[in-house]
XYZ file of C-alpha atoms in Angstrom:
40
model
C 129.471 75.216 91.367
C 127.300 77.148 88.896
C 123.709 75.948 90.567
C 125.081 77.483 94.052
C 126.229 80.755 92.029
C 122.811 80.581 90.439
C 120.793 79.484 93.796
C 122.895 82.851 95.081
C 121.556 84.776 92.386
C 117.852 83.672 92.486
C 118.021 84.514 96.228
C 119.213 87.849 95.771
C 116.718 88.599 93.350
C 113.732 87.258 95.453
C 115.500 89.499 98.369
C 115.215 92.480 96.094
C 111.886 91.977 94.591
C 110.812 91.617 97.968
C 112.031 95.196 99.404
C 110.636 96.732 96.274
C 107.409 95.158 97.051
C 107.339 96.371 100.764
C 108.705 99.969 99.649
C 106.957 100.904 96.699
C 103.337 99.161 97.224
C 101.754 101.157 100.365
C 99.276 103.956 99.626
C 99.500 106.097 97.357
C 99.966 109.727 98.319
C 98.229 112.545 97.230
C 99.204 116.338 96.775
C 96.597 117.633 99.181
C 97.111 114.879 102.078
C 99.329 117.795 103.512
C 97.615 120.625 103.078
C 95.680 121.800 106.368
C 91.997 122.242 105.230
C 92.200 118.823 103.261
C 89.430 116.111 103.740
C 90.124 113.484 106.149
């Protein structure tokens, strides 16, 4: 019973890691991206 609760777990961490992967790793922003004379 404990190796499913800990299979559980282990998936729910990989499930996490991975949506803080996809949601925190794109580009980086900078202050001026929205200003309207900024370099493209």
């Amino acid at each position: 019973m404990w190796l499913l609760i800990l299979e559980a777990m282990a998936a729910l961490a990989l499930l996490l890691f991975a949506v803080w992967w996809t949601m925190f790793s794109g580009r980086k922003r900078r202050d001026d991206d929205d200003e309207p004379g900024a370099k493209p």
